[in-house]
Amino acid sequence: MKIAMISEHASPLAALGGVDAGGQNVHVAALSEALAKRGHHVTVYTRRDATELPERVRVGRGLEVVHVDAGPARHVPKDDLLPYMGELADGVSRDWGQRPPDVVHGHFWMSGLAALDAARRPETGYRVPMLQTFHALGTVKRRHQGAEDTSPEERRWLEPGVGRSADRIIATCSDEVFELKAMGIATGKISIAPCGVDLNFFSPEGPVAARKRRYRILSVGRLVRRKGVDLVIRSLPYLKAAGFEDVELLIVGGGGDSTVMHKDPEIRRLLDLAAELGVSGHVTLQGQVPRAEMPGIFRSADAVVCAPWYEPFGIVPLEAMACGVPVVAAAVGGLRDTVVDHATGLHVPPRDPEAIASALSLLLENPTLRAKLGQAGERRARTRYSWDRVAAETEKAYQLAVAGAPASASAGIVPMEGAAL
Ligand code: UDP
């Protein structure tokens, strides 16, 4: 198949760990690579966010990245990119010319708009089957972030519109299916294909990063409030009270390396919180860590904690599991599918530092349990979450979309009853 991926803000070539660069970048890069390995030809379209980027980058056999001029050639926060989606669609459509792909796959709601626009231009005479992966849903974000949600107002009606107009939706977890249904999207056109993990790269064998203290707890991810890193810091006094004095919480992620990270307000907030709780000596903020160093860091941990308020999928727990490390995870979103309670890790209620501390105590005092959960996690990652398996599931969804999509263009987004577009 000739496959076009559109990922407006999350380039497969970007460095990870900054505010807008995380799981979606990994997902688009690894899925595209796995599809190319299965013999497909994949082009990923992303927005040019630096002047020096070449127009086309050949990443490997059957895989290229195209940087499309859409808005200023510099970093623009993802929530400010909506005005440039028309330009992005123009660039994609120009690149297709008279040779459209067999399918177009939008990643994130805004790319979905550009994908639908490019796929259904009456003047081209073709209609490309369009699939959508949302990665995150505005409804869920609003529910948890309220007034702090910086998404454009239009997301309220454009995102469900993308869902209704897409030929197929690829949800990454079962929780998302319920959310999509609640948005008025027919479940019959939803496929589930989770994110995967690179099992050659993330594995229990290999170098192990040095640790500072007897026990290491690890938190990895973009440092945005909803990731709940503050809740893990808040669990440390309980852990100390339970007798675990010699503990280090290593926090990986944040917008830069250790030289610039102290300017970041979220990092200041976390450091202030640690000082206020008297646990500064137990917290290390590492900043953004290059991909190559991540497996060694995972392997150095006794437990990885993921305590988000909500999580559309969450690749970090899979990476931890693939490295044989048990995961303490808030029982939300994708973490309910990936982490199996008392089998590959421990579930805790969301926003509950005391529960995080109890789960960590159980793991730290019991090396046999840690090893058992770690080994089961590795098995689960290997049997269910290889990128090749995810690509095979995605391929099935593409085939269903090709079989089911009407042949000619019918422009626009399917409006919600009474909604102004
Ligand atoms: N990551 C990284 N270096 C960092 C911070 C994060 O390589 O400094 C990677 C991490 O290993 C994972 C991804 O960024 O692959 C984060 O994905 P996840 O789905 O957990 O969170 P998201 O960013 O999508 O919210």
Short mmCIF file of C-alpha atoms and ligand atoms in Angstrom, two decimals:
data_model
loop_
_atom_site.label_atom_id
_atom_site.label_comp_id
_atom_site.label_asym_id
_atom_site.label_seq_id
_atom_site.Cartn_x
_atom_site.Cartn_y
_atom_site.Cartn_z
CA MET A 1 0.00 0.00 0.00
CA LYS A 2 0.99 3.59 -0.48
CA ILE A 3 0.32 5.16 2.93
CA ALA A 4 0.31 8.85 3.88
CA MET A 5 0.62 9.69 7.57
CA ILE A 6 -0.08 13.26 8.70
CA SER A 7 1.31 14.32 12.08
CA GLU A 8 1.23 18.10 12.21
CA HIS A 9 3.19 18.78 15.40
CA ALA A 10 4.80 15.45 16.19
CA SER A 11 7.61 14.75 13.75
CA PRO A 12 9.14 11.28 13.81
CA LEU A 13 12.51 13.04 13.57
CA ALA A 14 12.10 15.29 16.67
CA ALA A 15 13.96 14.96 19.99
CA LEU A 16 11.67 13.59 22.73
CA GLY A 17 10.76 14.83 26.18
CA GLY A 18 9.87 18.48 25.39
CA VAL A 19 6.37 19.84 26.09
CA ASP A 20 4.95 18.76 22.71
CA ALA A 21 7.26 15.85 21.83
CA GLY A 22 6.50 12.46 23.33
CA GLY A 23 4.42 9.39 22.63
CA GLN A 24 2.86 10.62 19.37
CA ASN A 25 6.30 11.14 17.85
CA VAL A 26 7.36 7.63 18.92
CA HIS A 27 4.10 6.15 17.67
CA VAL A 28 4.22 7.75 14.23
CA ALA A 29 7.92 6.95 13.76
CA ALA A 30 7.75 3.32 14.89
CA LEU A 31 4.43 2.48 13.22
CA SER A 32 5.64 3.97 9.92
CA GLU A 33 8.89 2.03 10.15
CA ALA A 34 7.08 -1.22 10.94
CA LEU A 35 4.65 -0.70 8.04
CA ALA A 36 7.58 0.02 5.70
CA LYS A 37 9.24 -3.21 6.89
CA ARG A 38 6.05 -5.05 5.99
CA GLY A 39 6.50 -3.86 2.40
CA HIS A 40 4.37 -0.70 2.33
CA HIS A 41 5.51 2.70 1.13
CA VAL A 42 5.00 5.29 3.87
CA THR A 43 5.28 9.07 3.66
CA VAL A 44 4.95 11.05 6.89
CA TYR A 45 3.88 14.67 6.42
CA THR A 46 4.71 17.04 9.25
CA ARG A 47 4.93 20.80 9.62
CA ARG A 48 8.26 22.46 8.94
CA ASP A 49 9.21 23.89 12.37
CA ALA A 50 12.77 25.02 11.54
CA THR A 51 14.09 26.74 8.42
CA GLU A 52 17.04 24.39 7.96
CA LEU A 53 14.90 21.25 7.59
CA PRO A 54 15.12 19.70 4.11
CA GLU A 55 11.85 19.21 2.23
CA ARG A 56 12.21 15.40 2.09
CA VAL A 57 14.16 13.08 4.34
CA ARG A 58 14.54 9.44 3.31
CA VAL A 59 14.51 7.57 6.62
CA GLY A 60 14.93 4.08 5.18
CA ARG A 61 13.56 1.70 2.58
CA GLY A 62 9.92 2.61 1.91
CA LEU A 63 9.86 5.43 4.49
CA GLU A 64 10.27 9.17 4.06
CA VAL A 65 9.38 12.31 6.00
CA VAL A 66 8.15 15.41 4.14
CA HIS A 67 8.34 18.81 5.85
CA VAL A 68 5.45 20.94 4.64
CA ASP A 69 5.47 24.74 4.85
CA ALA A 70 2.45 25.54 7.03
CA GLY A 71 2.80 28.56 9.31
CA PRO A 72 6.08 29.92 10.65
CA ALA A 73 9.18 27.75 10.27
CA ARG A 74 9.77 27.64 14.00
CA HIS A 75 8.31 25.81 17.00
CA VAL A 76 4.68 26.82 17.54
CA PRO A 77 2.81 25.26 20.50
CA LYS A 78 0.50 22.57 19.18
CA ASP A 79 -2.61 24.31 20.47
CA ASP A 80 -1.82 27.31 18.20
CA LEU A 81 -1.50 25.32 14.98
CA LEU A 82 -5.15 25.22 13.88
CA PRO A 83 -4.90 28.24 11.49
CA TYR A 84 -2.21 26.43 9.48
CA MET A 85 -4.06 23.18 8.80
CA GLY A 86 -5.38 24.47 5.43
CA GLU A 87 -1.81 25.20 4.30
CA LEU A 88 -0.72 21.78 5.53
CA ALA A 89 -3.49 20.13 3.51
CA ASP A 90 -2.49 22.21 0.43
CA GLY A 91 1.11 21.01 0.74
CA VAL A 92 0.04 17.38 1.16
CA SER A 93 -2.38 17.58 -1.76
CA ARG A 94 0.32 19.19 -3.98
CA ASP A 95 2.71 16.40 -3.10
CA TRP A 96 0.14 13.77 -4.05
CA GLY A 97 -0.63 15.43 -7.39
CA GLN A 98 -2.44 12.90 -9.54
CA ARG A 99 -0.92 9.94 -7.62
CA PRO A 100 -2.82 9.81 -4.33
CA PRO A 101 -1.98 7.27 -1.63
CA ASP A 102 -4.19 4.23 -0.95
CA VAL A 103 -4.95 5.54 2.54
CA VAL A 104 -4.28 8.67 4.58
CA HIS A 105 -3.91 8.36 8.35
CA GLY A 106 -4.31 11.47 10.52
CA HIS A 107 -2.63 11.66 13.93
CA PHE A 108 -4.19 14.07 16.49
CA TRP A 109 -7.40 15.92 15.67
CA MET A 110 -5.76 18.77 13.79
CA SER A 111 -3.93 16.45 11.40
CA GLY A 112 -7.30 14.75 10.94
CA LEU A 113 -8.68 18.02 9.55
CA ALA A 114 -5.76 18.34 7.12
CA ALA A 115 -6.08 14.67 6.14
CA LEU A 116 -9.82 14.98 5.41
CA ASP A 117 -9.25 18.19 3.47
CA ALA A 118 -6.50 16.68 1.28
CA ALA A 119 -8.38 13.39 0.86
CA ARG A 120 -11.67 14.83 -0.35
CA ARG A 121 -10.98 17.75 -2.67
CA PRO A 122 -13.62 17.60 -5.40
CA GLU A 123 -11.20 19.17 -7.93
CA THR A 124 -8.74 16.25 -7.64
CA GLY A 125 -11.36 13.73 -8.77
CA TYR A 126 -10.32 11.20 -6.16
CA ARG A 127 -11.31 10.38 -2.61
CA VAL A 128 -8.65 8.81 -0.44
CA PRO A 129 -9.86 6.51 2.40
CA MET A 130 -9.09 8.37 5.63
CA LEU A 131 -8.28 6.88 9.05
CA GLN A 132 -7.80 8.75 12.26
CA THR A 133 -5.87 8.13 15.48
CA PHE A 134 -6.67 10.84 18.02
CA HIS A 135 -3.85 10.17 20.51
CA ALA A 136 -5.73 12.41 22.96
CA LEU A 137 -9.35 13.54 23.12
CA GLY A 138 -10.50 17.06 23.87
CA THR A 139 -13.49 15.78 25.87
CA VAL A 140 -11.20 13.92 28.27
CA LYS A 141 -8.71 16.78 28.43
CA ARG A 142 -11.44 19.30 29.29
CA ARG A 143 -12.89 17.00 31.93
CA HIS A 144 -9.54 16.85 33.72
CA GLN A 145 -7.93 20.18 32.96
CA GLY A 146 -10.96 22.48 32.94
CA ALA A 147 -9.87 26.09 32.51
CA GLU A 148 -6.21 25.06 32.14
CA ASP A 149 -6.95 23.39 28.80
CA THR A 150 -5.30 25.57 26.15
CA SER A 151 -6.93 23.80 23.18
CA PRO A 152 -8.65 26.12 20.71
CA GLU A 153 -12.39 26.48 21.30
CA GLU A 154 -13.07 24.99 17.86
CA ARG A 155 -11.80 21.62 19.07
CA ARG A 156 -15.18 21.11 20.77
CA TRP A 157 -16.94 20.59 17.46
CA LEU A 158 -14.14 19.97 14.96
CA GLU A 159 -12.73 16.93 16.78
CA PRO A 160 -16.04 14.99 16.91
CA GLY A 161 -16.54 16.10 13.28
CA VAL A 162 -13.24 14.47 12.31
CA GLY A 163 -14.38 11.32 14.10
CA ARG A 164 -17.69 11.21 12.29
CA SER A 165 -16.16 11.97 8.89
CA ALA A 166 -13.24 9.55 9.03
CA ASP A 167 -13.74 6.26 7.22
CA ARG A 168 -12.26 4.47 10.24
CA ILE A 169 -10.97 5.36 13.65
CA ILE A 170 -8.05 3.58 15.23
CA ALA A 171 -8.40 3.74 19.01
CA THR A 172 -5.32 2.89 21.05
CA CYS A 173 -7.14 1.43 24.08
CA SER A 174 -10.53 0.12 25.14
CA ASP A 175 -11.23 3.16 27.33
CA GLU A 176 -10.95 5.37 24.24
CA VAL A 177 -13.68 3.35 22.51
CA PHE A 178 -16.15 4.35 25.25
CA GLU A 179 -15.09 7.97 24.94
CA LEU A 180 -15.51 7.88 21.14
CA LYS A 181 -18.95 6.34 21.51
CA ALA A 182 -19.90 9.12 23.90
CA MET A 183 -18.79 11.60 21.20
CA GLY A 184 -21.38 10.13 18.84
CA ILE A 185 -19.01 8.00 16.78
CA ALA A 186 -20.35 4.67 15.53
CA THR A 187 -18.47 1.83 17.23
CA GLY A 188 -18.71 -0.26 14.05
CA LYS A 189 -16.06 1.87 12.41
CA ILE A 190 -13.59 1.76 15.30
CA SER A 191 -10.61 -0.61 15.29
CA ILE A 192 -8.25 -0.96 18.25
CA ALA A 193 -4.51 -0.98 17.63
CA PRO A 194 -2.42 -0.06 20.65
CA CYS A 195 0.96 1.63 20.64
CA GLY A 196 3.93 -0.70 20.65
CA VAL A 197 7.44 -0.85 21.98
CA ASP A 198 10.76 -1.50 20.26
CA LEU A 199 11.61 -4.87 21.81
CA ASN A 200 15.14 -5.04 20.42
CA PHE A 201 15.96 -1.74 22.04
CA PHE A 202 13.99 -1.99 25.31
CA SER A 203 14.92 -5.31 26.94
CA PRO A 204 16.15 -6.52 30.33
CA GLU A 205 19.67 -7.18 29.00
CA GLY A 206 22.21 -4.42 28.45
CA PRO A 207 24.02 -1.64 30.29
CA VAL A 208 22.44 -0.30 33.48
CA ALA A 209 22.71 3.38 34.44
CA ALA A 210 24.43 4.10 37.77
CA ARG A 211 22.20 4.91 40.73
CA LYS A 212 22.74 7.18 43.68
CA ARG A 213 20.87 5.35 46.41
CA ARG A 214 19.80 1.86 47.39
CA TYR A 215 16.37 2.13 45.77
CA ARG A 216 15.49 3.95 42.57
CA ILE A 217 11.99 4.97 41.55
CA LEU A 218 11.68 6.32 38.02
CA SER A 219 9.29 8.77 36.40
CA VAL A 220 9.62 9.39 32.64
CA GLY A 221 7.69 11.78 30.45
CA ARG A 222 6.93 15.27 29.29
CA LEU A 223 6.80 17.53 32.32
CA VAL A 224 3.25 18.74 32.01
CA ARG A 225 0.95 18.93 35.04
CA ARG A 226 -1.40 16.20 33.95
CA LYS A 227 1.42 13.65 34.09
CA GLY A 228 1.16 13.86 37.90
CA VAL A 229 4.89 13.90 38.70
CA ASP A 230 4.04 16.07 41.72
CA LEU A 231 1.94 13.17 43.06
CA VAL A 232 5.00 10.92 42.97
CA ILE A 233 7.01 13.56 44.86
CA ARG A 234 4.13 13.75 47.37
CA SER A 235 4.39 9.98 47.88
CA LEU A 236 7.99 10.26 49.13
CA PRO A 237 7.24 11.41 52.72
CA TYR A 238 4.86 8.42 53.11
CA LEU A 239 7.56 6.15 51.75
CA LYS A 240 10.08 7.58 54.19
CA ALA A 241 7.61 7.13 57.05
CA ALA A 242 7.28 3.48 55.99
CA GLY A 243 11.02 3.09 56.57
CA PHE A 244 12.33 3.58 53.03
CA GLU A 245 14.93 6.29 53.68
CA ASP A 246 17.50 5.43 51.04
CA VAL A 247 15.28 6.16 48.01
CA GLU A 248 15.93 8.26 44.94
CA LEU A 249 13.15 9.47 42.67
CA LEU A 250 14.70 10.04 39.26
CA ILE A 251 12.57 12.28 37.03
CA VAL A 252 13.39 12.09 33.32
CA GLY A 253 11.90 14.58 30.83
CA GLY A 254 11.43 18.32 30.56
CA GLY A 255 12.15 20.91 27.95
CA GLY A 256 15.93 20.74 27.67
CA ASP A 257 19.05 19.36 29.27
CA SER A 258 20.12 20.01 32.86
CA THR A 259 21.73 23.39 31.96
CA VAL A 260 18.50 25.12 30.84
CA MET A 261 15.83 23.14 32.65
CA HIS A 262 15.77 25.25 35.81
CA LYS A 263 14.10 28.05 33.86
CA ASP A 264 11.07 25.85 33.21
CA PRO A 265 8.16 26.88 35.52
CA GLU A 266 6.91 23.29 35.88
CA ILE A 267 10.37 22.18 36.99
CA ARG A 268 10.53 25.05 39.49
CA ARG A 269 7.14 23.98 40.83
CA LEU A 270 8.34 20.40 41.31
CA LEU A 271 11.59 21.49 42.98
CA ASP A 272 9.71 23.87 45.29
CA LEU A 273 7.30 21.08 46.22
CA ALA A 274 10.17 18.70 47.02
CA ALA A 275 11.78 21.40 49.21
CA GLU A 276 8.49 22.12 50.98
CA LEU A 277 8.04 18.40 51.76
CA GLY A 278 11.66 18.03 52.90
CA VAL A 279 12.50 15.46 50.22
CA SER A 280 14.80 17.52 47.94
CA GLY A 281 17.70 15.18 48.66
CA HIS A 282 15.65 12.28 47.31
CA VAL A 283 14.65 13.88 44.01
CA THR A 284 16.85 14.12 40.90
CA LEU A 285 15.60 16.00 37.86
CA GLN A 286 17.53 14.72 34.90
CA GLY A 287 15.97 16.80 32.09
CA GLN A 288 15.50 15.51 28.58
CA VAL A 289 17.33 12.24 27.99
CA PRO A 290 18.33 11.05 24.51
CA ARG A 291 16.58 7.92 23.31
CA ALA A 292 19.77 5.86 23.31
CA GLU A 293 20.15 6.23 27.08
CA MET A 294 16.57 5.35 27.99
CA PRO A 295 16.82 1.51 28.24
CA GLY A 296 19.77 1.72 30.68
CA ILE A 297 17.81 4.17 32.81
CA PHE A 298 14.73 1.94 32.87
CA ARG A 299 16.89 -1.06 33.82
CA SER A 300 18.40 0.90 36.72
CA ALA A 301 14.98 1.33 38.40
CA ASP A 302 13.29 -0.86 40.99
CA ALA A 303 9.93 0.48 39.87
CA VAL A 304 8.57 2.93 37.31
CA VAL A 305 5.68 5.12 38.44
CA CYS A 306 3.11 6.54 36.02
CA ALA A 307 0.62 8.68 37.92
CA PRO A 308 -1.20 10.76 35.29
CA TRP A 309 -4.63 12.28 35.85
CA TYR A 310 -5.58 10.64 32.54
CA GLU A 311 -3.58 8.89 29.84
CA PRO A 312 -4.71 8.31 26.24
CA PHE A 313 -2.22 5.43 25.96
CA GLY A 314 1.16 5.84 27.70
CA ILE A 315 4.19 4.27 26.04
CA VAL A 316 6.42 4.64 29.13
CA PRO A 317 4.86 1.69 31.04
CA LEU A 318 5.38 -0.53 27.98
CA GLU A 319 9.03 0.49 27.80
CA ALA A 320 9.42 -0.29 31.52
CA MET A 321 7.70 -3.66 31.09
CA ALA A 322 9.86 -4.54 28.09
CA CYS A 323 12.92 -3.86 30.30
CA GLY A 324 11.51 -6.18 32.98
CA VAL A 325 10.69 -3.43 35.48
CA PRO A 326 7.38 -3.43 37.42
CA VAL A 327 5.07 -0.46 36.97
CA VAL A 328 2.97 1.40 39.52
CA ALA A 329 0.24 2.94 37.39
CA ALA A 330 -2.81 5.06 37.99
CA ALA A 331 -5.79 3.00 36.80
CA VAL A 332 -6.72 5.36 33.98
CA GLY A 333 -7.02 5.22 30.17
CA GLY A 334 -4.50 3.05 28.34
CA LEU A 335 -2.73 2.11 31.58
CA ARG A 336 -5.69 -0.14 32.38
CA ASP A 337 -4.96 -2.21 29.26
CA THR A 338 -1.17 -2.32 29.39
CA VAL A 339 -0.48 -2.75 33.12
CA VAL A 340 -2.22 -5.78 34.63
CA ASP A 341 -2.82 -5.28 38.34
CA HIS A 342 -0.78 -7.66 40.52
CA ALA A 343 0.53 -9.37 37.36
CA THR A 344 2.83 -6.86 35.62
CA GLY A 345 2.55 -4.02 38.11
CA LEU A 346 0.23 -2.44 40.62
CA HIS A 347 -2.72 -0.19 39.92
CA VAL A 348 -3.43 2.75 42.18
CA PRO A 349 -6.38 5.16 42.21
CA PRO A 350 -5.64 8.39 40.32
CA ARG A 351 -4.32 11.42 42.27
CA ASP A 352 -3.53 9.43 45.42
CA PRO A 353 0.07 9.86 46.70
CA GLU A 354 -0.55 7.66 49.72
CA ALA A 355 -1.67 4.79 47.48
CA ILE A 356 1.43 5.30 45.31
CA ALA A 357 3.59 5.04 48.44
CA SER A 358 1.81 1.82 49.60
CA ALA A 359 2.30 0.22 46.19
CA LEU A 360 5.96 1.27 46.11
CA SER A 361 6.53 -0.03 49.66
CA LEU A 362 5.12 -3.39 48.65
CA LEU A 363 7.52 -3.57 45.72
CA LEU A 364 10.61 -2.21 47.48
CA GLU A 365 10.30 -4.60 50.43
CA ASN A 366 9.77 -7.60 48.18
CA PRO A 367 12.47 -8.34 45.55
CA THR A 368 10.77 -11.63 44.59
CA LEU A 369 7.54 -9.80 43.77
CA ARG A 370 9.48 -7.17 41.79
CA ALA A 371 11.18 -9.88 39.74
CA LYS A 372 7.91 -11.77 39.19
CA LEU A 373 5.99 -8.71 38.01
CA GLY A 374 8.97 -7.57 35.92
CA GLN A 375 9.25 -10.90 34.13
CA ALA A 376 5.50 -11.06 33.49
CA GLY A 377 5.64 -7.49 32.16
CA GLU A 378 8.38 -8.41 29.74
CA ARG A 379 6.38 -11.41 28.51
CA ARG A 380 3.29 -9.27 28.05
CA ALA A 381 5.23 -6.61 26.13
CA ARG A 382 6.81 -9.27 23.88
CA THR A 383 3.61 -11.16 23.11
CA ARG A 384 1.27 -8.20 22.63
CA TYR A 385 3.07 -4.99 21.92
CA SER A 386 5.70 -5.53 19.23
CA TRP A 387 5.46 -2.82 16.58
CA ASP A 388 5.15 -5.50 13.93
CA ARG A 389 2.00 -6.78 15.62
CA VAL A 390 0.64 -3.23 15.96
CA ALA A 391 1.43 -2.60 12.27
CA ALA A 392 -0.41 -5.80 11.31
CA GLU A 393 -3.51 -4.62 13.25
CA THR A 394 -3.23 -1.18 11.64
CA GLU A 395 -2.95 -2.80 8.22
CA LYS A 396 -6.25 -4.63 8.86
CA ALA A 397 -7.90 -1.30 9.68
CA TYR A 398 -6.50 0.19 6.44
CA GLN A 399 -7.96 -2.72 4.47
CA LEU A 400 -11.37 -2.24 6.09
CA ALA A 401 -11.24 1.48 5.27
CA VAL A 402 -10.32 0.80 1.64
CA ALA A 403 -13.10 -1.79 1.33
CA GLY A 404 -15.71 0.41 2.97
CA ALA A 405 -14.98 3.93 1.76
CA PRO A 406 -17.07 5.39 -1.07
CA ALA A 407 -15.06 5.93 -4.27
CA SER A 408 -15.84 9.59 -5.01
CA ALA A 409 -15.32 12.76 -3.01
CA SER A 410 -18.03 14.07 -0.69
CA ALA A 411 -16.52 17.16 0.79
CA GLY A 412 -16.39 18.35 4.35
CA ILE A 413 -16.84 17.26 7.91
CA VAL A 414 -20.04 15.55 9.04
CA PRO A 415 -21.62 18.18 11.30
CA MET A 416 -23.18 17.34 14.62
CA GLU A 417 -26.89 18.04 14.72
CA GLY A 418 -27.25 21.81 15.00
CA ALA A 419 -23.51 22.49 15.28
CA ALA A 420 -22.15 25.43 13.33
CA LEU A 421 -18.97 24.64 11.41
N1 UDP B 1 11.07 10.16 26.37
C1 UDP B 1 12.41 10.20 26.04
N2 UDP B 1 13.23 11.09 26.68
C2 UDP B 1 12.77 11.93 27.64
C3 UDP B 1 11.40 11.87 28.01
C4 UDP B 1 10.57 10.97 27.35
O1 UDP B 1 12.88 9.45 25.17
O2 UDP B 1 13.54 12.70 28.18
C5 UDP B 1 10.16 9.23 25.66
C6 UDP B 1 9.68 8.06 26.50
O3 UDP B 1 10.67 7.06 26.62
C7 UDP B 1 8.44 7.62 25.69
C8 UDP B 1 7.88 8.96 25.19
O4 UDP B 1 8.97 9.91 25.27
O5 UDP B 1 8.83 6.84 24.58
C9 UDP B 1 6.70 9.44 26.03
O6 UDP B 1 5.56 8.73 25.61
P1 UDP B 1 4.22 8.52 26.46
O7 UDP B 1 3.24 7.85 25.57
O8 UDP B 1 4.51 7.81 27.73
O9 UDP B 1 3.73 9.97 26.86
P2 UDP B 1 3.19 11.19 25.97
O10 UDP B 1 4.36 12.04 25.70
O11 UDP B 1 2.59 10.64 24.72
O12 UDP B 1 2.17 11.88 26.81
#
